XYZ file of C-alpha atoms in Angstrom:
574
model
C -4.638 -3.614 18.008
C -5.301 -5.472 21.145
C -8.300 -7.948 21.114
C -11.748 -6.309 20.473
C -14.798 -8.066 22.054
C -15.861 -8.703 18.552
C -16.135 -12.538 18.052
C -17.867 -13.229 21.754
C -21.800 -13.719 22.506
C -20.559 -13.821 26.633
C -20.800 -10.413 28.625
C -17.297 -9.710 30.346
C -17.360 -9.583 34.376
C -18.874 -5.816 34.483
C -21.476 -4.730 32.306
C -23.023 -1.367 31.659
C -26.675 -1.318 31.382
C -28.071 1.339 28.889
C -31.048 1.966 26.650
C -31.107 1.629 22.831
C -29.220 4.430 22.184
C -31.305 7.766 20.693
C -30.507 10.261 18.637
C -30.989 12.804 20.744
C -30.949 10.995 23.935
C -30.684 13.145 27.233
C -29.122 10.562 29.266
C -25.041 10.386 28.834
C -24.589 7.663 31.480
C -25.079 3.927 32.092
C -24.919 2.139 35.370
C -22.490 -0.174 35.954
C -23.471 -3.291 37.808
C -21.496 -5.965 39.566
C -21.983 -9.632 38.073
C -22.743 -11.555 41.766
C -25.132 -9.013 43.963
C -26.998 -6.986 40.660
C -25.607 -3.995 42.718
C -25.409 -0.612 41.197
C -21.740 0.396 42.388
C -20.717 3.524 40.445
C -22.978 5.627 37.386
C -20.292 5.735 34.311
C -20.717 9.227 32.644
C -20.729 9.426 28.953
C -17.490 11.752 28.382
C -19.806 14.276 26.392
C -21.341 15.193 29.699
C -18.538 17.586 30.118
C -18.690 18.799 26.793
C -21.933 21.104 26.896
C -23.242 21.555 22.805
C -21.644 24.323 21.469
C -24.715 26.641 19.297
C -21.697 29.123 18.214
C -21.402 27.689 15.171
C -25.429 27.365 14.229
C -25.624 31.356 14.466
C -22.842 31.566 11.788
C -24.809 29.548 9.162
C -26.976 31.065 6.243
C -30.801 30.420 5.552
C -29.825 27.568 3.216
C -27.257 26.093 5.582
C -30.081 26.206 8.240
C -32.407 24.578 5.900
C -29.962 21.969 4.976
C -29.050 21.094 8.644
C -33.102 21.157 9.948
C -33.543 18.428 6.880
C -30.799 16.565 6.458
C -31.628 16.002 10.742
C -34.646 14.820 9.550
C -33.048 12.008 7.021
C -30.985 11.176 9.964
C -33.820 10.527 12.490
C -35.891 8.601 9.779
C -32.604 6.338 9.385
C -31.969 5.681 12.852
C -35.731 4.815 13.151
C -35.188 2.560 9.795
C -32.196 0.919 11.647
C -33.500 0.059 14.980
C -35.833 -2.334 13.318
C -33.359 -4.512 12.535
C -30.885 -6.345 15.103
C -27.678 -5.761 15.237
C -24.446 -8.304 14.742
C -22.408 -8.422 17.845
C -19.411 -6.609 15.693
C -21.665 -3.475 15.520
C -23.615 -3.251 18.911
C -22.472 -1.283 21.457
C -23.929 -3.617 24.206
C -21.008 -5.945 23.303
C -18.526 -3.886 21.968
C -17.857 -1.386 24.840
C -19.621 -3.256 27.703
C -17.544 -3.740 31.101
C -14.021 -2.186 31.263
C -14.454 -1.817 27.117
C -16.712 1.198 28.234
C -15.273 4.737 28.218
C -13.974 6.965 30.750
C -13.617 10.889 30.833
C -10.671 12.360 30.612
C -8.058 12.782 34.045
C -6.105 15.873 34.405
C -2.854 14.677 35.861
C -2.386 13.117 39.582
C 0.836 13.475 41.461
C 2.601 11.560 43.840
C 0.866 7.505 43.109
C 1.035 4.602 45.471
C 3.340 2.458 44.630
C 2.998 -1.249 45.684
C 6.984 -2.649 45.780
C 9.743 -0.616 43.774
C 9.999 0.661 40.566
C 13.141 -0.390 39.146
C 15.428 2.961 38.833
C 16.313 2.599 35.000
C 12.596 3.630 34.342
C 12.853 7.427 33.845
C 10.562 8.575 31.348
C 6.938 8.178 29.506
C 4.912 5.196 29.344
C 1.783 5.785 27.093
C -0.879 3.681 25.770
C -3.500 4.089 22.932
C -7.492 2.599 23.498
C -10.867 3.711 21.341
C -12.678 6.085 23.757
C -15.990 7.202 22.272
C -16.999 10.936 23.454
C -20.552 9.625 22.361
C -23.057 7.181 23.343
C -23.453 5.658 20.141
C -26.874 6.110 18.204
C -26.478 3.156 15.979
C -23.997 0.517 15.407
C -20.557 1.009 16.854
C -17.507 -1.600 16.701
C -15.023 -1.193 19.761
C -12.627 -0.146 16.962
C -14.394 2.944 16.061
C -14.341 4.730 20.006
C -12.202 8.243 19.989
C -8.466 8.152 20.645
C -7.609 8.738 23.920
C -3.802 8.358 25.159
C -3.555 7.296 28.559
C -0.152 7.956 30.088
C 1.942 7.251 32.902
C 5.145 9.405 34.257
C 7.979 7.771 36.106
C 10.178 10.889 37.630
C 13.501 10.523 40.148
C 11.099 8.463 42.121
C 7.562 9.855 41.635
C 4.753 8.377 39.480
C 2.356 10.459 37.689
C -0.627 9.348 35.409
C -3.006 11.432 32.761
C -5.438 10.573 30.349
C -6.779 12.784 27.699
C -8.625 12.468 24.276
C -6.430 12.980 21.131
C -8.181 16.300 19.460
C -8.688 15.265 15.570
C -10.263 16.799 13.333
C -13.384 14.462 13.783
C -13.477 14.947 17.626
C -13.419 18.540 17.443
C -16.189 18.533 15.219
C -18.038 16.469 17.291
C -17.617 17.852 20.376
C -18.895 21.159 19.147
C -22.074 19.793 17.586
C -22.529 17.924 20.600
C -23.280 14.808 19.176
C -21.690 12.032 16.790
C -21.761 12.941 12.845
C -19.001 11.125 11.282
C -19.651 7.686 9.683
C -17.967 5.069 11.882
C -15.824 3.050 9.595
C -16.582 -0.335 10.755
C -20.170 -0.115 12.977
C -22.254 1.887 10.508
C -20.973 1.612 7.020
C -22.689 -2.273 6.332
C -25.526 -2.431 3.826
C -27.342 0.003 2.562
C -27.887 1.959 5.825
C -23.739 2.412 5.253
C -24.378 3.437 2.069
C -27.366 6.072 3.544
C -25.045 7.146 6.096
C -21.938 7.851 3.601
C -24.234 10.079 1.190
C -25.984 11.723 4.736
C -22.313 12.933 5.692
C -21.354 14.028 2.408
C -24.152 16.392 1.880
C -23.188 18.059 5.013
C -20.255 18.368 3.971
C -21.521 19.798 0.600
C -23.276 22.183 2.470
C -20.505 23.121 4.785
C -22.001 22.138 7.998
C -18.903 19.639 8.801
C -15.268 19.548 7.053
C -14.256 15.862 5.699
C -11.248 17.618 4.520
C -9.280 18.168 7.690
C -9.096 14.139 8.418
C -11.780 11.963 9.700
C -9.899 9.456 11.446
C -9.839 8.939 15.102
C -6.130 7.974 15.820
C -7.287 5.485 18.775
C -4.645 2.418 17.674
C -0.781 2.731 17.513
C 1.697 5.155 19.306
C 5.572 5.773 18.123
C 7.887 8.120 19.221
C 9.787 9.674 16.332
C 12.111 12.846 15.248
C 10.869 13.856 19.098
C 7.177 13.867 18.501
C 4.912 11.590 19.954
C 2.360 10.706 16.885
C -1.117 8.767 17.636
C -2.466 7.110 14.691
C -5.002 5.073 13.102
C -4.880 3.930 9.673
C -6.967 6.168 8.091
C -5.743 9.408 8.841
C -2.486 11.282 8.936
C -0.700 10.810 12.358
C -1.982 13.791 15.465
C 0.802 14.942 17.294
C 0.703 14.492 21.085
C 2.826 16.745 23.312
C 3.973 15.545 27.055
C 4.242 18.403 29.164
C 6.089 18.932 31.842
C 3.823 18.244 34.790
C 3.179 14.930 32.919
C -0.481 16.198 30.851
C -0.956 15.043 27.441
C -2.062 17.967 24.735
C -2.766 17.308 21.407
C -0.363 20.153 19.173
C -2.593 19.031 15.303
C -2.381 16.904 12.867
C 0.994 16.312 11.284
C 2.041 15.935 7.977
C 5.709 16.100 8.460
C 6.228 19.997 7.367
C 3.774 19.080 4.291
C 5.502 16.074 3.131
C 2.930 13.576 3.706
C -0.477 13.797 1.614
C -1.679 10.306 2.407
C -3.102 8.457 5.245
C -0.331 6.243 7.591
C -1.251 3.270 8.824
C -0.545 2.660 13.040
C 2.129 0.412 12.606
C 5.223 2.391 11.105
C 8.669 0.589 12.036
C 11.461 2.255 13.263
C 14.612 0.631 12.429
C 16.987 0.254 15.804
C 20.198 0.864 14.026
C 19.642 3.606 11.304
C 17.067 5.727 13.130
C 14.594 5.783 10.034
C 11.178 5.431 10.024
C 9.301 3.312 7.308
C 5.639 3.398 6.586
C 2.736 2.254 4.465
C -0.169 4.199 3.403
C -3.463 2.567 1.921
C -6.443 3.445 0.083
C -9.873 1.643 -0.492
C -10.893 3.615 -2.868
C -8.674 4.571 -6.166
C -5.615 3.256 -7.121
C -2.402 3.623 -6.055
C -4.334 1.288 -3.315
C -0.431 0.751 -1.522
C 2.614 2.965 -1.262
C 5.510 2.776 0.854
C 7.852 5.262 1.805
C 10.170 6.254 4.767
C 11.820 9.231 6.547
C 15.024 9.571 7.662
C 15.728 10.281 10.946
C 15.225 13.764 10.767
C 11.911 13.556 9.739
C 13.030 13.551 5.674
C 10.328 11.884 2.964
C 11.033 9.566 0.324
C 9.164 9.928 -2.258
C 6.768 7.378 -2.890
C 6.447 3.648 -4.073
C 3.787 2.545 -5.346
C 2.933 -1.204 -4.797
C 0.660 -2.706 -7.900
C -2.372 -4.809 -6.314
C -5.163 -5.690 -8.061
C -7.594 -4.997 -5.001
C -7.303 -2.738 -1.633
C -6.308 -4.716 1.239
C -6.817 -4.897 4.525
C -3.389 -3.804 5.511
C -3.205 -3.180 9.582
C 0.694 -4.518 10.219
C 4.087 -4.970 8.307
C 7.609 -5.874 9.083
C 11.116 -4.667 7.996
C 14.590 -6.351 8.138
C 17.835 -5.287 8.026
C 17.480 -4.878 4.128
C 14.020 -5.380 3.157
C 10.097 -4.285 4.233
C 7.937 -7.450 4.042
C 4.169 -6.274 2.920
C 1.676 -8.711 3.443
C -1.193 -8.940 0.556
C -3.565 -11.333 2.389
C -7.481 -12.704 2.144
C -9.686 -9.757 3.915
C -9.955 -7.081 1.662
C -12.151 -4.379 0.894
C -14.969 -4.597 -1.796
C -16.770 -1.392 -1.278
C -19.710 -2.842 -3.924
C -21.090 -5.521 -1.376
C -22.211 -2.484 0.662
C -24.820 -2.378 -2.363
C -25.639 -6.263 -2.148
C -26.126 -5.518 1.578
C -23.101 -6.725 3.190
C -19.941 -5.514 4.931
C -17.354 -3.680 2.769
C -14.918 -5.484 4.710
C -14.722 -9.622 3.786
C -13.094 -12.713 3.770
C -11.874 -13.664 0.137
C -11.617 -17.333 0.467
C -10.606 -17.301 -3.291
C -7.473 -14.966 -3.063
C -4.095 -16.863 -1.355
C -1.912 -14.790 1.005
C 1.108 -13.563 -0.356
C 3.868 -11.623 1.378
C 6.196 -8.890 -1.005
C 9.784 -8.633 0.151
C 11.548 -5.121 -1.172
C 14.415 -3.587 -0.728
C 14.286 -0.959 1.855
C 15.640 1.293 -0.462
C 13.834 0.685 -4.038
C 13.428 3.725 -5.913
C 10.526 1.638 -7.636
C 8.387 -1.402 -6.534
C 9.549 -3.237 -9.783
C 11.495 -6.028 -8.365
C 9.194 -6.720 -5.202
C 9.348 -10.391 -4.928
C 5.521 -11.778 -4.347
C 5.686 -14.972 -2.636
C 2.565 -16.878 -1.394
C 1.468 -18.329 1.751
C -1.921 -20.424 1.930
C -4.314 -20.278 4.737
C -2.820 -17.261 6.510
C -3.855 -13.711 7.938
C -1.899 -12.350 10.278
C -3.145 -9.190 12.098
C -0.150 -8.369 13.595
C 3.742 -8.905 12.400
C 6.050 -9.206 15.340
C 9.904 -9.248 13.776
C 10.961 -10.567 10.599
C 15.204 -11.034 9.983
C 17.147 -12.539 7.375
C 18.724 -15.883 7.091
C 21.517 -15.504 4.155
C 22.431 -19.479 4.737
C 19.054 -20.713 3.466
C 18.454 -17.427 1.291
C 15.252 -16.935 3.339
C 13.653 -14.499 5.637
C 11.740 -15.580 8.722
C 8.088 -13.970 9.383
C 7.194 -13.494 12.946
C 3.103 -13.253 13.185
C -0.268 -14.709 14.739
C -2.108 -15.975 12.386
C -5.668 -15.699 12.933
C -8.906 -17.594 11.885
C -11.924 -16.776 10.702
C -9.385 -13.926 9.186
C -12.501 -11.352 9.493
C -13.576 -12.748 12.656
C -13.055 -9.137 13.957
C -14.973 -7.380 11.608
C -18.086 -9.304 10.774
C -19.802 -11.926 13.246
C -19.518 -15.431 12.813
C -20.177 -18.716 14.024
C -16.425 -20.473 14.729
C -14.317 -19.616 17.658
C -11.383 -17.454 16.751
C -7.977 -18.646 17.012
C -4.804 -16.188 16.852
C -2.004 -18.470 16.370
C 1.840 -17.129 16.765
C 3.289 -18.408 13.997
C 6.829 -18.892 11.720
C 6.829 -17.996 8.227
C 9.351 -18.623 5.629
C 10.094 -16.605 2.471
C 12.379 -18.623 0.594
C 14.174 -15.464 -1.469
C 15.651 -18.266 -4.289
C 12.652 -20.402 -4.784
C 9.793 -18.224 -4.514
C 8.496 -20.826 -1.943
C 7.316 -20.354 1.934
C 6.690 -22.989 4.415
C 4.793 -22.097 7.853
C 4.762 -23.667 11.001
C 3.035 -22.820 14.793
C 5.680 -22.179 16.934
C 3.974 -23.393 19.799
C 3.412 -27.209 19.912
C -0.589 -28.476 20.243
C -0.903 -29.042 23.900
C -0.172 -25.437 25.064
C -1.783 -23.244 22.112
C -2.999 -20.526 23.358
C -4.530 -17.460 21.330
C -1.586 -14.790 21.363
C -2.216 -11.336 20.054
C -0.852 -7.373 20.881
C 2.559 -7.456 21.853
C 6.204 -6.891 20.767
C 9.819 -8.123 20.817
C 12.812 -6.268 22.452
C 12.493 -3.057 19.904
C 16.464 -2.758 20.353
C 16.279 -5.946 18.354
C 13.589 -5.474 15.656
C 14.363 -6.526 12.388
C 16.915 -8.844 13.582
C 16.591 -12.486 14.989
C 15.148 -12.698 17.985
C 14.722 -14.969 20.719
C 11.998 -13.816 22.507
C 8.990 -12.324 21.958
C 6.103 -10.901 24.667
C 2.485 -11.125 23.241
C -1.082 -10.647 24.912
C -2.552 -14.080 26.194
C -6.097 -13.551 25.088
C -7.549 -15.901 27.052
C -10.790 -16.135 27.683
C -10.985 -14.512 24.165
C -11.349 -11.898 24.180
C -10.500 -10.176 27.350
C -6.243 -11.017 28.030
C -5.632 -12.738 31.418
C -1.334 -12.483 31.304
C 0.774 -12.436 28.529
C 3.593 -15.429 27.347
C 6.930 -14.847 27.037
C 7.628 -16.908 23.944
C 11.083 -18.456 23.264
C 10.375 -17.890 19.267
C 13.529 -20.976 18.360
C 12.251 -23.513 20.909
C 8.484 -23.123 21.548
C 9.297 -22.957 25.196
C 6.054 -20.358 26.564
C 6.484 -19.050 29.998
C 2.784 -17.176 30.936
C 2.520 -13.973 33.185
C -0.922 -13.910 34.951
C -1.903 -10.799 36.110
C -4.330 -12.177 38.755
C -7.669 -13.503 39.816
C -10.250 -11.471 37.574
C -7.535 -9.148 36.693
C -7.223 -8.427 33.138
C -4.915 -6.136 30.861
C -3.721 -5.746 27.483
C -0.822 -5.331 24.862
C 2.646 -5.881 27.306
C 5.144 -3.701 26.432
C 9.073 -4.807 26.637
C 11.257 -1.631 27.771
C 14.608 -2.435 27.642
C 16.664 -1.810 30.780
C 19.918 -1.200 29.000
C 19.987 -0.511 25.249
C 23.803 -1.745 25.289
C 23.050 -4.896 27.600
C 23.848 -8.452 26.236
C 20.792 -10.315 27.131
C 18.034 -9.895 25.120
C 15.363 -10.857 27.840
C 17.307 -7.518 30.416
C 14.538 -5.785 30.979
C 10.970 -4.756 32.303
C 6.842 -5.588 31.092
C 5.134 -2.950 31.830
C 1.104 -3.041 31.713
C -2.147 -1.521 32.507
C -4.314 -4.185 34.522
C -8.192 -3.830 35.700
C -9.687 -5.573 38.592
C -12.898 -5.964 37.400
C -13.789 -7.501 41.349
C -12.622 -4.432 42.680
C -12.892 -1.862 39.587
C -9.454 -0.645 40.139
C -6.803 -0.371 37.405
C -3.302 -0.388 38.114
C 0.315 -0.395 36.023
C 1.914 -3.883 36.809
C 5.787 -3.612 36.069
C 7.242 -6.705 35.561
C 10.973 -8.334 35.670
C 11.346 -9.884 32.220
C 14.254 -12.104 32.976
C 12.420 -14.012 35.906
C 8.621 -13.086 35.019
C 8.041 -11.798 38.532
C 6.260 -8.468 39.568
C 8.263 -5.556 41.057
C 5.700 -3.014 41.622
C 2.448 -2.123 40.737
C 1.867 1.015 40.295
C -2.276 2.327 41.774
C -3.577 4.349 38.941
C -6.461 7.396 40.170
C -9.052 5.828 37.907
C -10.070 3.033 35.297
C -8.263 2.166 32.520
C -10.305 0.685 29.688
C -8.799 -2.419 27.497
C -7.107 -0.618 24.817
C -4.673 -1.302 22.148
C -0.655 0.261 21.450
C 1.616 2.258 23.161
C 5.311 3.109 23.694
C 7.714 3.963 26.462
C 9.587 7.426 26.302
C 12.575 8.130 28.021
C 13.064 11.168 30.375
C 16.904 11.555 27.818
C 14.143 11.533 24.629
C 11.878 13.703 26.583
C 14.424 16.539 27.136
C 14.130 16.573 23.238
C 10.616 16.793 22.521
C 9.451 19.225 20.115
């Protein structure tokens, strides 16, 4: 995930003014105000706004359901009330969390024929799409900029014509929602603290219990990672199966369901699945917070074929976001923020920092049948969000780690005092010792916090040279991004302009049989938050200089994965 304006007190540039947000509020819009002149330039609509409530549904139910609904409305209007009288942490208030170009943004049917600003380079003929958090709601309560609605935003690059879309991946959850007219669905990191969580799990459940929503169908909101697999575009968030996204043909985005790989897959996915560059599988994890197994693995072949599963013996559910493979092995991290769903009781956040538990990383073979010779080996003071490679080194029996490591570890999730640092960082799994040694790769002077990005995926698994990460500077908006040379420390920064800011760059290869590693194009969104335009910058990754920028039709919020499609892959697409 790309930076969330979690850890921050500051506004960013643009800020929406709303109201404490009601329960049944009327108003579905906030002003947006320039910082300078106080200047109302444009009234941001609430995406519901389009979505009229939906009373088809309320006809169908029986006297009890009625009943049920009318007081379990009432419980929910008593809790807001109990809720408002206490102030929210900036992880959980939606004044920080999706203020300035964080906000949302309706969806965009698709536009034809965009100005281009230079030349795109020819060998980009395909599908660039990126994932964000897009609430269809103004919140009523707390809300962390994790929790918004997926929305894919995508942009179509066609024997010389550029198109762009945006549109709202239809889960189960959103569906639900956007009939009732109104959010129902615990959010998993904004609402469920203390025992209002606790209120607001057993509120959600007894509709449920009553029929009046269906937890059974899914309740993510598959707003984080993209891949592109056995020609099916799959949106995800952790804790959910993967929606399927279709491309169509005029460049629009439609969401086809959620998919469970032709009823192989019974489990959640997490957003990060790793497709290996030689073999063509696909290897995932799948986590639980709940009941044990709280880890499996498993993988599909190329083809879309299931292993069955591994399970992976830990003593506690983890917070589990990223993961890495190598040629032979998956490398699991088992690090310090985990989930203890009691502290909800005590009042707290089910999501903390264990400051007695020590980091460990398990290296298995890709293949394992069983998790019984997963080698555990431990790394002190580390959390790393976000894996970017891992390879092998057979000399030294060890394999590298590629990852920033980030502190306060829950710095994201629950507010604290201490500036966050996300530093890119090289870990070593010695496979003969059972030791690990860890180093910064960049030396003291230049560190700079580096998070969301990616190394040549032609290469992933294997050592790598370079890698292209978000520089999330001023934390936590991301001004550029570094290209990092991962042997040397040598960082070479992209800015994307004077109070121009992006997100996660994405490497596209320009040749998938070329030589040099660094032969190829960055492409990412960018908002002008002077002007309030967004725009596709398309950078040469060899020199670090801008080819063409691409005008997009209408904002792009900051968001968080995506992936690049190519027109060959598209002509495939199920």
């Amino acid at each position: 995930m790309a930076a969330s304006p979690a850890a921050t007190t500051t506004s960013t540039w643009i800020k929406p003014q709303f109201q404490q947000p009601s329960l049944n509020s009327s108003s579905n819009s906030i002003s947006i105000k320039k910082p300078n002149n106080n200047i109302t330039c444009s009234v941001l609509h609430y995406p519901c706004k389009k979505y009229p409530k939906d009373n088809s549904n309320a006809q169908h139910l029986n006297l009890l359901q009625k009943a049920a609904a009318l007081a379990l409305d009432s419980v929910e209007k008593a809790l807001v009330s109990q809720e408002r009288q206490h102030p929210l942490p900036k992880t959980a208030d939606p004044r920080v969390q999706i203020s300035g170009n964080f906000a949302p943004v309706p969806e965009k049917q698709v536009c034809q024929q965009l100005p281009v600003t230079g030349k795109v380079p020819e060998c980009i003929q395909g599908f660039y799409v990126r994932n964000g958090a897009n609430p269809l709601h103004e919140p009523v309560a707390g809300h962390h900029f994790f929790d918004g609605d997926g929305m894919v935003h995508g942009v179509g690059f066609q024997k010389g014509s550029v198109s762009y879309a945006c549109r709202f991946t239809e889960t189960n959850r959103f569906v639900q929602e956007r009939k009732l007219g109104r959010p129902v669905f615990p959010k998993a990191i904004g609402e469920l603290h203390g025992h209002f969580g606790i209120a607001r799990l057993l509120l959600f459940y007894s509709r449920g219990l009553f029929g009046l929503v269906d937890p059974n169908h899914g309740t993510g909101v598959a707003n984080a990672g993209l891949v592109y697999f056995n020609n099916r575009l799959l949106a995800m968030s952790e804790d959910d199966l993967p929606y399927h996204v279709r491309i169509t043909p005029s460049g629009d985005l439609q969401t086809v369901g959620r998919y469970d790989f032709d009823s192989q897959l019974d489990s959640t996915m997490i957003a990060h699945p790793k497709i290996d560059p030689v073999s063509g599988e696909l290897f995932a994890l799948s986590y639980d917070v709940i009941k044990k197994p709280y880890l499996k693995y498993f993988r599909f072949s190329p083809d879309g074929n299931k292993s069955p599963n591994i399970e992976i013996p830990l003593d506690q559910p983890t917070m589990m976001h990223d993961f890495a493979i190598t040629e032979n092995f998956v490398v699991v991290p088992d690090q310090q923020v985990v989930f203890k769903l009691p502290e909800m009781i005590r009042g707290g956040s089910p999501v903390i920092y264990d400051k007695n538990k020590i980091s460990r990383f398990g290296v298995l073979d890709k293949n394992a049948s069983d998790a019984s010779k997963i080698k555990w080996i431990e790394v002190e003071d580390c959390f790393c969000f976000h894996l970017w490679n891992a390879w092998e080194e057979l000399e030294t029996d060890e394999v590298v780690v590629i990852g920033s490591c980030m502190t306060p570890p829950d710095s994201i999730f629950n507010e604290c005092d201490e500036s966050l640092e996300s530093v890119l960082s090289e870990i070593r799994l010695n496979l003969k010792t059972g030791k690990s040694t860890s180093r910064p790769i960049i030396c003291e002077p230049e560190q700079v916090n580096l998070e969301a990005g990616m190394v040549n995926r032609n290469m992933l698994g294997r050592k790598t040279q370079f890698a292209y990460l978000a520089l999330a500077e001023p934390w936590p908006k991301v001004s550029g991004f570094a290209k990092v040379d991962l042997s040397t420390g040598e960082v070479n920064k992209y800015i994307y302009g004077e109070q121009k800011y992006g997100g996660e760059p994405l490497f596209l290869p320009r040749d998938t049989n070329s030589e040099k590693e660094d032969d190829g194009y960055i492409l990412a969104f960018v908002h002008d938050e002077k002007d309030w335009k967004s725009e596709l910058q398309i950078v040469n990754a060899m020199t670090l200089e801008l080819e063409a920028t691409v005008h997009l039709p209408s904002r792009v919020p900051y968001g968080f994965h995506g992936t690049f499609i190519s027109a060959k892959d598209l002509e495939k697409q199920a």
